[in-house]
Amino acid sequence: MTSLSIPLASLILLSVNLWAQQKPNILLIMADDLGAENLACYGNTVYSTPNLDRMAAEGARFENAFSTPVCTSTRAMILTSLYPNRSGFLERLDSPLDPEKTNRLPLHLKTFGQVFQEAGYKTAIAGKWHLGDFQTHPDQPNSHGFEEHCLWVQYWDGKRPSRYYGPHIIENGHYTAHPEEVFGPDYYSDFLIDFMERNQDGPFLAYFPMNLIHGPLIVPPKYKAFAESKYPDDLGKNERKAGHMTTYMDAIVGKMLDKLKELGLDENTLVIFTGDNGTGGNLTSRLGDLHLRGGKRTMNEAGTRVPFIARWLGKIPPGTRNPFFTLMDVMPTIASIADIPITHEIDGQNLAHNFLDKSGKDREQFFMAFEGGVYFVRDHRFRLHEDGRLYDVSVSTNKTRYNMNPLDPKLHPESRHELQKHLNTYMEIHQTDTSYSIVPFGTNGDNFKNAQDQKK
């Protein structure tokens, strides 16, 4: 090697290191069956969530974040930035899996894992996949952009292993039936912590779709000693268990935030926390004197409103955000923050300006679909359902938000007519193979508006 080549090699190495340091890491955490009303920072007056409260105080807490009302649809939506009827995942996967149905996320659907991997990020996923069968499709999730994975095996040989104690896990292609002393949520979080440690020179994307707090309701390992304490005397048994699971989930989030700080990465890591759908209907949450039944699998506020907190120390100004945010918007938003262009077709909208509390084009409306032909379209004033029910959603309190009655069908005819036109366009899009041939769409969140304009 010549004397000139040595400094050149050093400069190349320095430039690579500087690029890695400048690109933000991404830690995306999504809880299971956790409506917004379960967190203290969203008004819950019974459950303890100090780490998420701290994260909300240090970042942006979105008041109007929405998902689909069921697990599989949301998991496809957040990964692909496509509406669920666009991706073909309107229903949850069967139990056990139906061999006659598609039991995987289609390979032609591009995920945020692939987007970040192609941009040079190290990528990993741990927790719950719920988008396909590992036994018949072992290439998941590597083929969707995740270099490393550690995921609960939901079905194997026609059986459903435990979700929590003694889970069966596929870890980087290797299937293991773990003993009872292994608690799944701890195992998955430790896997991602190890991933972050090994890739601390960055940049990395770590995706943690949790199992908590989905049923069966259990008592986490460190809570058995005081499982009947800290709650009001009239709190039900199920709610007590859910409370312990929620607090344990919060502690796992805290453990990961602490690790980022220990590694010196907390100021160069965008951390997002959200949920996949509303709380299970067997649980009642308390927000002061409001006792709210969980809304999972229902197309209302309790079924589709989820927590959404984004923290990036020194970059995201702390405070509440009121504009709409759907989980479909995650991909274009985090890609924009990482300065990664989106060149393929999506339905999500880049809302990075909402994170940064700057001016920009907010989401004005969104659509939602659920199995059985159930749909709605929502803007800032109204929510219109496929059966003609119209709700006034210009709410100011939790009581009004979660206790809406449909309006008189004779009221607001102009708004009803305009929303119905948009909803009709959306309802025509039902395509399980996702060939993108029904309605043209782009990368700016205006897909359905553009389609409607073309019909005029």
XYZ file of C-alpha atoms in Angstrom:
456
model
C 0.000 0.000 0.000
C 1.397 3.409 -0.925
C 1.647 6.313 1.477
C -1.116 8.092 -0.457
C -3.539 5.163 -0.247
C -3.435 5.002 3.550
C -5.032 8.423 4.180
C -7.477 7.753 1.325
C -8.640 4.552 3.010
C -8.927 6.425 6.293
C -11.046 9.113 4.655
C -13.367 6.502 3.147
C -13.775 4.817 6.525
C -14.386 8.195 8.185
C -17.057 9.122 5.643
C -18.834 5.789 6.165
C -18.808 6.285 9.931
C -20.091 9.855 9.608
C -22.924 8.678 7.334
C -23.895 6.010 9.858
C -23.858 8.503 12.726
C -25.959 11.060 10.863
C -28.713 8.644 9.868
C -31.139 8.212 12.780
C -31.779 4.781 14.194
C -35.419 3.695 14.334
C -37.013 1.733 17.186
C -40.669 1.017 16.424
C -42.716 -0.672 19.169
C -46.311 -1.788 18.627
C -48.319 -3.239 21.515
C -51.019 -5.869 20.968
C -54.674 -5.122 21.843
C -53.797 -1.851 23.562
C -56.213 1.000 22.957
C -55.111 4.532 23.775
C -57.299 4.508 26.894
C -54.995 2.012 28.639
C -52.160 4.495 29.154
C -51.966 7.079 31.916
C -50.735 9.694 29.440
C -54.017 9.190 27.554
C -56.167 9.545 30.650
C -56.207 6.117 32.306
C -56.549 6.651 36.054
C -55.840 3.095 37.241
C -52.928 1.588 35.304
C -49.318 2.622 35.886
C -47.249 3.385 32.752
C -44.400 5.639 33.950
C -41.993 4.933 31.092
C -44.506 5.690 28.373
C -45.625 8.749 30.322
C -42.002 9.906 30.318
C -41.665 9.143 26.630
C -44.817 11.172 25.922
C -43.504 14.077 28.012
C -40.244 14.040 26.047
C -41.841 13.647 22.612
C -44.986 14.035 20.537
C -48.211 12.404 21.750
C -50.810 12.079 19.006
C -54.435 12.522 20.041
C -55.896 11.230 16.788
C -53.948 8.143 15.747
C -55.864 5.277 14.171
C -55.432 1.660 13.123
C -57.772 -1.020 11.846
C -59.838 -2.735 14.576
C -58.062 -6.084 14.282
C -54.542 -7.468 14.401
C -53.654 -8.909 10.991
C -55.046 -6.001 8.974
C -53.056 -3.461 10.966
C -49.833 -5.463 10.778
C -50.115 -5.562 7.000
C -51.052 -1.880 6.883
C -48.146 -0.596 8.978
C -45.590 -2.712 7.115
C -46.783 -1.950 3.571
C -48.381 1.515 3.888
C -51.409 0.131 2.035
C -55.057 0.119 2.991
C -56.070 -3.384 4.141
C -58.400 -4.016 1.220
C -55.502 -3.065 -1.054
C -53.166 -5.631 0.513
C -55.832 -8.333 0.770
C -55.573 -8.574 4.578
C -59.071 -7.602 5.682
C -59.487 -10.548 8.039
C -57.414 -12.069 10.796
C -55.628 -15.299 9.973
C -57.690 -18.404 10.663
C -57.011 -20.604 13.685
C -55.722 -23.091 12.660
C -54.582 -21.807 9.307
C -56.761 -22.715 6.340
C -54.541 -24.401 3.702
C -56.876 -23.125 0.975
C -56.128 -19.504 1.850
C -53.034 -17.388 1.363
C -51.046 -17.785 4.563
C -48.340 -15.244 3.993
C -47.764 -11.603 3.177
C -47.485 -11.504 -0.652
C -43.906 -11.215 -1.827
C -44.642 -8.351 -4.205
C -45.756 -6.086 -1.340
C -42.825 -3.937 -0.278
C -42.382 -3.314 3.450
C -40.577 -0.625 5.408
C -38.073 -3.352 6.279
C -37.076 -3.567 2.629
C -37.074 0.214 2.207
C -34.619 0.674 5.081
C -32.542 -2.391 4.243
C -32.043 -1.139 0.683
C -30.940 2.212 2.138
C -28.142 0.556 4.117
C -29.847 0.025 7.478
C -29.433 -3.098 9.572
C -32.922 -4.440 10.223
C -34.493 -6.758 12.781
C -37.952 -7.771 13.980
C -38.961 -9.564 17.167
C -42.296 -10.472 18.728
C -45.481 -11.246 16.802
C -45.661 -11.564 13.004
C -49.251 -12.791 12.446
C -48.991 -12.383 8.686
C -48.211 -15.906 7.614
C -47.251 -19.447 8.470
C -43.568 -20.089 9.182
C -43.859 -23.851 8.717
C -44.940 -23.588 5.072
C -43.229 -20.252 4.355
C -39.916 -20.300 6.257
C -38.537 -17.412 4.181
C -40.626 -15.009 6.244
C -39.669 -12.389 7.347
C -36.239 -12.297 5.663
C -37.875 -11.917 2.269
C -39.654 -8.816 3.586
C -36.502 -6.949 4.521
C -35.623 -8.112 8.045
C -32.105 -9.517 8.266
C -32.660 -10.840 11.777
C -35.831 -12.129 13.376
C -37.090 -13.658 16.611
C -40.811 -14.353 16.358
C -43.537 -16.219 18.171
C -44.676 -19.277 16.223
C -48.436 -18.954 16.207
C -49.126 -22.330 14.581
C -47.027 -25.467 14.141
C -48.255 -28.913 13.089
C -51.808 -27.606 13.393
C -51.337 -26.605 17.033
C -51.107 -23.197 18.690
C -48.179 -22.886 21.127
C -48.243 -20.631 24.168
C -48.006 -16.900 23.566
C -46.265 -16.134 26.857
C -44.773 -18.884 29.050
C -42.808 -21.501 27.127
C -43.350 -20.010 23.669
C -42.291 -21.664 20.445
C -40.020 -19.257 18.595
C -38.424 -19.093 15.172
C -35.121 -17.271 15.593
C -33.149 -16.481 12.466
C -34.627 -19.526 10.767
C -34.296 -21.937 13.704
C -37.413 -23.316 15.396
C -37.271 -23.866 19.172
C -39.920 -24.966 21.664
C -38.814 -23.121 24.805
C -39.434 -24.361 28.370
C -42.045 -22.834 30.670
C -39.549 -20.618 32.478
C -38.979 -18.587 29.308
C -41.324 -15.599 29.138
C -41.792 -14.570 25.519
C -41.927 -10.752 25.892
C -38.634 -10.764 27.807
C -37.004 -13.032 25.238
C -38.012 -10.808 22.316
C -36.923 -7.570 23.986
C -33.565 -9.096 24.942
C -33.097 -10.192 21.327
C -33.605 -6.629 20.088
C -31.397 -5.168 22.811
C -28.617 -7.511 21.685
C -29.270 -6.438 18.083
C -28.979 -2.756 19.034
C -25.776 -3.386 20.970
C -24.187 -5.197 18.033
C -25.249 -2.488 15.605
C -24.728 0.573 17.775
C -22.518 2.150 15.109
C -25.735 2.198 13.067
C -27.882 2.930 11.420
C -30.437 0.294 12.415
C -34.173 -0.266 12.325
C -35.594 -2.444 15.113
C -39.274 -3.369 14.883
C -40.921 -4.777 18.011
C -44.534 -5.894 17.457
C -45.206 -7.066 21.020
C -47.456 -9.872 22.252
C -48.558 -7.866 25.281
C -51.339 -7.228 26.257
C -53.285 -9.696 24.087
C -55.110 -12.500 25.880
C -54.960 -14.938 27.472
C -54.769 -12.650 30.482
C -51.828 -13.744 32.610
C -49.753 -12.479 35.506
C -46.228 -11.587 34.306
C -43.384 -13.321 36.160
C -42.298 -10.451 38.397
C -45.854 -9.562 39.406
C -46.959 -12.807 41.034
C -45.946 -11.617 44.493
C -48.310 -8.638 44.458
C -50.883 -9.610 41.834
C -53.821 -8.415 43.955
C -52.437 -5.057 45.059
C -52.406 -1.421 43.909
C -55.879 -1.331 42.378
C -59.306 -0.127 43.545
C -61.266 -2.738 45.460
C -63.996 -2.859 42.830
C -61.630 -3.465 39.904
C -62.422 -6.761 38.181
C -60.083 -9.749 38.050
C -59.552 -9.434 34.306
C -58.762 -5.729 34.617
C -56.214 -6.451 37.357
C -54.386 -8.918 35.149
C -54.547 -6.534 32.201
C -53.153 -3.813 34.450
C -50.169 -5.940 35.415
C -49.597 -6.844 31.770
C -49.779 -3.166 30.790
C -47.304 -2.144 33.486
C -44.977 -4.997 32.516
C -45.188 -3.901 28.890
C -44.311 -0.376 30.020
C -41.311 -1.725 31.950
C -40.034 -3.444 28.792
C -40.277 -0.138 26.931
C -38.346 1.485 29.775
C -35.676 -1.203 29.585
C -35.169 -0.484 25.888
C -35.071 3.282 26.397
C -32.494 2.814 29.152
C -30.361 0.660 26.849
C -30.390 3.362 24.176
C -29.194 5.876 26.764
C -26.509 3.494 28.018
C -25.240 3.049 24.456
C -25.262 6.804 23.871
C -27.893 6.414 21.154
C -30.911 8.110 22.716
C -30.280 11.396 20.880
C -29.857 9.692 17.505
C -32.767 7.263 17.714
C -36.362 7.924 16.768
C -38.500 5.826 19.106
C -42.151 5.232 18.249
C -44.732 3.488 20.399
C -48.202 2.547 19.182
C -50.845 -0.208 19.280
C -52.350 -2.478 16.630
C -56.038 -2.001 17.513
C -58.420 -1.280 20.356
C -58.506 -3.088 23.686
C -60.248 -6.461 23.928
C -63.984 -6.321 24.543
C -63.659 -8.386 27.723
C -61.908 -5.466 29.458
C -63.151 -2.157 30.828
C -60.715 0.737 31.145
C -61.138 3.614 33.573
C -60.634 7.217 32.587
C -61.779 8.992 35.726
C -65.498 8.317 36.059
C -65.708 7.004 32.481
C -65.683 3.206 32.369
C -64.908 2.264 28.764
C -65.403 -1.207 27.345
C -62.684 -2.301 24.923
C -63.589 -1.924 21.267
C -61.442 -4.463 19.423
C -63.191 -5.733 16.259
C -65.583 -2.765 16.224
C -65.440 0.157 13.802
C -65.693 2.933 16.379
C -63.337 5.089 18.443
C -62.642 2.374 21.004
C -61.828 -0.120 18.258
C -59.611 2.029 16.055
C -58.045 4.760 18.210
C -54.578 3.753 19.363
C -51.745 5.411 21.273
C -49.026 6.966 19.163
C -45.952 8.519 20.753
C -42.821 9.624 18.886
C -39.632 10.622 20.717
C -36.397 11.861 19.193
C -34.525 13.844 21.812
C -33.475 17.266 20.617
C -35.329 16.899 17.319
C -39.022 16.364 18.118
C -40.465 19.192 20.247
C -42.463 17.790 23.183
C -46.198 18.302 23.126
C -49.581 17.067 21.953
C -50.364 16.666 18.253
C -53.980 16.878 17.078
C -53.782 16.127 13.312
C -54.773 12.691 12.021
C -52.147 9.965 11.901
C -52.849 6.435 10.681
C -50.466 3.517 11.009
C -50.410 3.455 7.219
C -48.452 6.735 7.451
C -45.559 5.211 9.385
C -43.499 4.089 6.376
C -43.408 7.377 4.437
C -42.952 9.393 7.629
C -39.993 7.511 9.068
C -38.453 7.192 5.598
C -38.648 10.967 5.200
C -37.011 11.497 8.575
C -34.213 9.136 7.522
C -33.967 10.928 4.145
C -34.931 7.773 2.250
C -37.047 8.284 -0.884
C -40.181 6.182 -1.395
C -40.293 5.243 -5.066
C -43.042 2.606 -5.082
C -46.801 2.961 -4.762
C -48.282 3.467 -1.302
C -51.416 4.866 0.295
C -49.745 6.428 3.328
C -48.826 10.077 3.701
C -45.552 11.635 4.820
C -46.430 13.412 8.066
C -42.920 14.092 9.321
C -43.838 17.746 9.794
C -46.336 16.669 12.477
C -43.528 14.907 14.330
C -41.333 18.003 14.117
C -44.242 20.375 14.876
C -43.750 22.289 11.643
C -46.170 23.477 8.993
C -47.051 21.097 6.193
C -49.861 19.207 4.516
C -51.853 17.372 7.190
C -53.987 14.307 6.580
C -57.514 15.583 5.956
C -59.360 12.257 5.885
C -58.827 8.522 6.005
C -60.698 5.325 5.262
C -61.030 2.089 7.170
C -62.149 -1.404 6.167
C -62.975 -4.527 8.141
C -64.063 -8.059 7.348
C -67.672 -8.539 6.346
C -67.866 -5.474 4.118
C -67.700 -2.897 6.910
C -66.225 0.482 5.966
C -66.030 4.090 7.041
C -64.547 7.360 5.861
C -63.625 10.046 8.358
C -62.647 13.675 8.232
C -62.229 16.166 11.081
C -65.965 16.718 11.450
C -67.755 13.507 10.428
C -67.398 9.739 10.208
C -69.615 8.070 7.591
C -70.193 4.303 7.587
C -71.129 2.097 4.652
C -74.647 1.600 6.044
C -75.312 5.350 6.034
C -74.673 6.105 9.715
C -73.103 9.539 10.153
C -71.354 10.608 13.367
C -70.192 14.030 14.471
C -66.609 13.376 15.594
C -65.620 16.941 16.446
C -64.962 15.881 20.042
C -63.385 17.669 22.964
C -63.489 15.130 25.822
C -63.162 11.378 26.249
C -66.823 11.169 27.225
C -67.941 12.676 23.938
C -65.292 10.815 21.943
C -66.302 7.381 23.166
C -70.065 7.920 23.498
C -71.289 8.957 20.060
C -74.732 8.379 18.605
C -75.490 8.497 14.868
C -76.965 11.748 13.617
C -80.439 12.172 12.182
C -80.247 10.972 8.524
C -81.777 14.265 7.401
C -78.933 16.367 8.805
C -75.859 17.573 6.862
C -76.903 16.343 3.388
C -74.042 18.090 1.567
C -71.331 16.669 3.825
C -72.961 13.252 3.702
C -73.066 13.330 -0.111
C -69.425 14.392 -0.437
C -68.186 11.758 1.996
C -70.317 9.105 0.313
C -68.590 9.780 -3.012
C -65.187 9.181 -1.448
C -66.418 6.112 0.407
C -67.885 4.603 -2.764
C -64.517 4.923 -4.482
C -62.772 3.283 -1.564
C -65.263 0.425 -1.288
C -64.623 -0.553 -4.909
C -61.038 -1.394 -4.029
C -61.112 -4.981 -2.837
C -58.337 -6.919 -4.403
C -56.537 -9.736 -2.645
C -53.757 -10.095 -5.224
C -52.917 -6.378 -5.098
C -52.067 -5.912 -8.766
C -52.607 -2.148 -8.469
C -54.906 -2.119 -11.506
C -58.157 -0.806 -10.017
C -57.197 2.718 -9.002
C -53.966 4.535 -9.797
C -52.144 5.755 -6.739
C -48.964 7.566 -5.904
C -46.764 8.364 -2.942
C -48.391 11.452 -1.491
C -51.550 10.215 0.221
C -53.862 11.660 -2.461
C -54.638 8.346 -4.136
C -58.379 8.225 -3.611
C -58.855 11.922 -4.313
C -57.024 11.450 -7.608
C -59.114 8.411 -8.455
C -62.314 10.297 -7.725
C -61.196 13.191 -9.918
C -60.584 10.803 -12.803
C -64.165 9.534 -12.551
C -65.691 12.984 -13.002
